[in-house]
PDB file of C-alpha atoms in Angstrom:
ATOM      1  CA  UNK F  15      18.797  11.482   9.162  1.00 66.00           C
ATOM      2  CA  UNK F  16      16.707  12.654   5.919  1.00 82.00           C
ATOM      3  CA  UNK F  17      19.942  12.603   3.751  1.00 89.00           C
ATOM      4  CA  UNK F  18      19.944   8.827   4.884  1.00 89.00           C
ATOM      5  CA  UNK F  19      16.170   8.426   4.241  1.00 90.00           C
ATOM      6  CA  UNK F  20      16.230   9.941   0.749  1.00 91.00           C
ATOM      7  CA  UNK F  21      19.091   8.002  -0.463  1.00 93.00           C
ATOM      8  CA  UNK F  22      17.184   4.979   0.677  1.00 93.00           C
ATOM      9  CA  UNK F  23      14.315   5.762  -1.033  1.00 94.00           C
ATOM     10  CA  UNK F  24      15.866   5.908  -4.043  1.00 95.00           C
ATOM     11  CA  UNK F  25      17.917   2.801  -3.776  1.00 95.00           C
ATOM     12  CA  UNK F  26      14.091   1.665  -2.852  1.00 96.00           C
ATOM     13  CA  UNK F  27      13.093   2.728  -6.136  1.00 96.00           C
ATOM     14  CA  UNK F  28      15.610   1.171  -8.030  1.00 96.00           C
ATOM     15  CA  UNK F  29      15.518  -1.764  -6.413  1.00 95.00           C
ATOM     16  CA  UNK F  30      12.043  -2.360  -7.533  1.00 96.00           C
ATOM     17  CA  UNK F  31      12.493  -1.192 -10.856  1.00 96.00           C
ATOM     18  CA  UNK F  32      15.203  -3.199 -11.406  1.00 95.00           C
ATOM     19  CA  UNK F  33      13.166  -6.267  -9.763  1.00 95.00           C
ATOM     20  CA  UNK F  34      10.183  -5.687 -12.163  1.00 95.00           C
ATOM     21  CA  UNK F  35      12.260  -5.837 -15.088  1.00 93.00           C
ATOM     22  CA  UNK F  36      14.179  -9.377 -13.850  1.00 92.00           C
ATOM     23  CA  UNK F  37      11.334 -11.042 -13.001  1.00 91.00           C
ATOM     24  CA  UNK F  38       9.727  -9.994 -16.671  1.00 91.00           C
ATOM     25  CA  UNK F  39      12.485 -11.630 -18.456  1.00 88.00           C
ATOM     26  CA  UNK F  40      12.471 -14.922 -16.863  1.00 84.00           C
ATOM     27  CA  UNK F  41      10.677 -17.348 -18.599  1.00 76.00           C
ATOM     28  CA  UNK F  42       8.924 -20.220 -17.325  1.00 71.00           C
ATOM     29  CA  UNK F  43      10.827 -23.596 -17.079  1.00 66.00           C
ATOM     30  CA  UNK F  44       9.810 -25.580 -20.406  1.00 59.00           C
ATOM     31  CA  UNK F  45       7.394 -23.602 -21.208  1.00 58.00           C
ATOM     32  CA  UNK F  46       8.989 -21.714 -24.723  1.00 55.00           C
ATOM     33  CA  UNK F  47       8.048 -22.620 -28.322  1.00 55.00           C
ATOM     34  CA  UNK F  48      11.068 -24.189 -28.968  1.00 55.00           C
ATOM     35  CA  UNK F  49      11.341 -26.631 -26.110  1.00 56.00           C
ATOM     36  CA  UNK F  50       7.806 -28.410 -27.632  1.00 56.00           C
ATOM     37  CA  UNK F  51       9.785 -29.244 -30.941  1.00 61.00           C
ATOM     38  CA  UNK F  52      13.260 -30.279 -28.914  1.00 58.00           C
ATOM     39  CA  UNK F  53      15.280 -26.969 -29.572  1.00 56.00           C
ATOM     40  CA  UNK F  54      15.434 -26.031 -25.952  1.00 52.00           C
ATOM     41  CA  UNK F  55      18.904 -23.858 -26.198  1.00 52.00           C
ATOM     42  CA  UNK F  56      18.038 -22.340 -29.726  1.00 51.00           C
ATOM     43  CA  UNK F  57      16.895 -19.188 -28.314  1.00 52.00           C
ATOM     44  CA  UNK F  58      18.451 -18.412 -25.577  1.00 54.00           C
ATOM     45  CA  UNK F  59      21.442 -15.573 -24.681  1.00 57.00           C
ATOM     46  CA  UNK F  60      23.387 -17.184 -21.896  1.00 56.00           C
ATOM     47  CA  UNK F  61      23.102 -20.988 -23.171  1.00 55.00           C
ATOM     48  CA  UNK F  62      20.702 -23.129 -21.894  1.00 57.00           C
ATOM     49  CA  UNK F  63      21.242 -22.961 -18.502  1.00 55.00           C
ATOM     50  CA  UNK F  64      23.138 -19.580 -17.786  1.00 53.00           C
ATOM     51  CA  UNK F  65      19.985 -17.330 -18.245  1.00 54.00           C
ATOM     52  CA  UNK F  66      17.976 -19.017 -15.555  1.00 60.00           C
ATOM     53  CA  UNK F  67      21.517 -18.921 -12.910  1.00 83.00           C
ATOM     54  CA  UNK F  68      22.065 -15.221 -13.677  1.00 86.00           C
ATOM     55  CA  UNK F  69      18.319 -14.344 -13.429  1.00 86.00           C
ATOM     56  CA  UNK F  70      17.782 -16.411 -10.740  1.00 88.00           C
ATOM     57  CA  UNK F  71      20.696 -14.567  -8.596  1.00 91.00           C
ATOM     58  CA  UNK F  72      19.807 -11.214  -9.749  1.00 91.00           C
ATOM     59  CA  UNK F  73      16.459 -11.851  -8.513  1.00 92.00           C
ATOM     60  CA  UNK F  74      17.345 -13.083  -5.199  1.00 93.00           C
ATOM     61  CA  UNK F  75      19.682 -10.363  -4.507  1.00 94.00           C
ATOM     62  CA  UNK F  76      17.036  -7.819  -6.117  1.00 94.00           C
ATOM     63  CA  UNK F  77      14.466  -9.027  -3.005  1.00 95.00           C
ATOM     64  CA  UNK F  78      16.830  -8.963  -0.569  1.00 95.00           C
ATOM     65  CA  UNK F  79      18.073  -5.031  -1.022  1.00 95.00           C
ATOM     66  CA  UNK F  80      14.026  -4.558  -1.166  1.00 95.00           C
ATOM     67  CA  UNK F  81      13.444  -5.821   1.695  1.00 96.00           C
ATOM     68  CA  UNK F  82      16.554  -4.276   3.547  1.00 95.00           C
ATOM     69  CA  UNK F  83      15.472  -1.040   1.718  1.00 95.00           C
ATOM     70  CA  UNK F  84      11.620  -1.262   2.903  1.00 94.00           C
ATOM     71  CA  UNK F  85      12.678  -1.943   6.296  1.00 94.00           C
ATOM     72  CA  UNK F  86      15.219   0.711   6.351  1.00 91.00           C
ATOM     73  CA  UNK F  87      12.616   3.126   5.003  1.00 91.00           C
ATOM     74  CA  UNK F  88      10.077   2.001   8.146  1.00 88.00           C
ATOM     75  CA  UNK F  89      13.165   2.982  10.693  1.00 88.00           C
ATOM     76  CA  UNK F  90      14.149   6.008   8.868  1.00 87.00           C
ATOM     77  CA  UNK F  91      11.189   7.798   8.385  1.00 82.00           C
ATOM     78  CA  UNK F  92      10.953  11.493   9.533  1.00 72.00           C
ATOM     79  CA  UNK F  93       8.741  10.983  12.782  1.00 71.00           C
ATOM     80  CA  UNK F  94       8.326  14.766  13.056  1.00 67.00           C
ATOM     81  CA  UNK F  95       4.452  14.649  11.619  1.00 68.00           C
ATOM     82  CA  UNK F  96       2.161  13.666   9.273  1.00 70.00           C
ATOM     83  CA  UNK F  97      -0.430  15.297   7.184  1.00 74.00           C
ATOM     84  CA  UNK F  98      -3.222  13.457   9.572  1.00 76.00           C
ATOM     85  CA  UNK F  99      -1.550  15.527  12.022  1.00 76.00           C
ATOM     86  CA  UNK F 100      -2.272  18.997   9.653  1.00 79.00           C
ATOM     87  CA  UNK F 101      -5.749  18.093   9.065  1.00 81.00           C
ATOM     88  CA  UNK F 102      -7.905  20.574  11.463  1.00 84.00           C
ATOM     89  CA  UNK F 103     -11.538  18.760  12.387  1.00 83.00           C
ATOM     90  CA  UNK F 104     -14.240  22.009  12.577  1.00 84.00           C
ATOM     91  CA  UNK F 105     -15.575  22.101  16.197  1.00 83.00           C
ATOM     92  CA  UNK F 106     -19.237  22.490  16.449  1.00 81.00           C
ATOM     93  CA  UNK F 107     -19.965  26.313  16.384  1.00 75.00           C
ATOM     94  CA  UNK F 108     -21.803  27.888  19.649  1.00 71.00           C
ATOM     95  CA  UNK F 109     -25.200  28.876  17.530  1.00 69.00           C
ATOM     96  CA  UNK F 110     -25.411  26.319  16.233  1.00 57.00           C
ATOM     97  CA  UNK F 111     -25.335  24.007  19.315  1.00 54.00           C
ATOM     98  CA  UNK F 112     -27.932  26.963  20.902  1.00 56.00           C
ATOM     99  CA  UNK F 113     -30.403  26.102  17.540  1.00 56.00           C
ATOM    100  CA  UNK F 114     -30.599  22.338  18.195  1.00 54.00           C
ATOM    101  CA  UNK F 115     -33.916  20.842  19.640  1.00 57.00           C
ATOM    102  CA  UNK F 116     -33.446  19.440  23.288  1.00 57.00           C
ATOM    103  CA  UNK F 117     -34.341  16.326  23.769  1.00 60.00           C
ATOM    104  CA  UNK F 118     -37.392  15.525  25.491  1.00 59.00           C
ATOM    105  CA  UNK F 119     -36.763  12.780  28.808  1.00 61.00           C
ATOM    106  CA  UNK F 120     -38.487   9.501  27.868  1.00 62.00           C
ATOM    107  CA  UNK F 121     -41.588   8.585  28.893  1.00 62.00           C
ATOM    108  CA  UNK F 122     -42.626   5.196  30.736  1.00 63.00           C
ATOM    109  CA  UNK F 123     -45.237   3.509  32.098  1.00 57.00           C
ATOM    110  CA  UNK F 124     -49.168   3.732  31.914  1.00 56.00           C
ATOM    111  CA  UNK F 125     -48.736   7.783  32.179  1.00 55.00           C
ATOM    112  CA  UNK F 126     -47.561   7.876  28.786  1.00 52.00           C
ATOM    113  CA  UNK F 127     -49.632   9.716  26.694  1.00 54.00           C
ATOM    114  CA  UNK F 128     -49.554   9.776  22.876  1.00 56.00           C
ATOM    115  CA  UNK F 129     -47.869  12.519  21.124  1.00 57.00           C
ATOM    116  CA  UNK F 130     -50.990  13.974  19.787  1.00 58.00           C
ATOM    117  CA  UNK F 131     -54.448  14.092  20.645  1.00 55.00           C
ATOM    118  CA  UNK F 132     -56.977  12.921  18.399  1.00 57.00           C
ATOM    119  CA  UNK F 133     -59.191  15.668  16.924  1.00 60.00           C
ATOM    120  CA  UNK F 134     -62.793  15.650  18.513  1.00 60.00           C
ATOM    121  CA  UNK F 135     -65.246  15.384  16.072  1.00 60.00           C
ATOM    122  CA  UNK F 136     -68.405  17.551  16.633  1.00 65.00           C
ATOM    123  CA  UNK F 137     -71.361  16.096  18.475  1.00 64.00           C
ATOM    124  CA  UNK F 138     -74.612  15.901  15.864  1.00 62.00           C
TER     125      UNK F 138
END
């Protein structure tokens, strides 16, 4: 099952490469230099037409593999763990859980009295 998954990832890889660099060397339609002055197939390799066929099929079967590639990949991936599943979380430690203040129960109604006591001020 690996063997499978890392030969996919590398078709993966090349895919994408290979997608990156098709899409790059498309150009827009009419939108070239040469067009604007009436010289549309002056600069083209395939003729004036054949570029945007070949391109335009390379590109479609390009997507295809990398989407049959990223789905394989989702399928095929080792399910035996991740590094999430590594990570230890640090439990609280006992002395420290001993150190912490208790909290007080709340206080209601007209019993409440306030936290501190104003300072009596000697009598002259």
């Amino acid at each position: 099952m690996t063997i499978a998954y890392y030969v996919f990832v590398v078709l993966h890889v090349i895919a994408c490469l290979f997608l990156i660099g098709v899409v790059l060397l498309q150009q827009g339609k009419s939108q070239d230099l040469a067009s604007a002055f009436g010289g549309g197939g002056t600069q083209t390799a395939f003729g004036p037409r054949g570029s945007a066929n070949v391109l335009s099929r390379a590109t479609t079967i390009l997507a295809a593999l990398f989407m049959v590639t990223s789905l394989a990949l989702s399928l095929l991936r080792p399910h035996d763990s991740s590094f999430l599943d590594q990570v230890t979380v640090p439990s609280p430690s006992p002395s420290a859980a001993g150190a912490a203040p208790s909290a007080a129960p709340p206080v209601t109604g007209a019993s409440a009295a306030p936290a501190t006591a104003p300072a009596a001020s000697p009598a002259p």
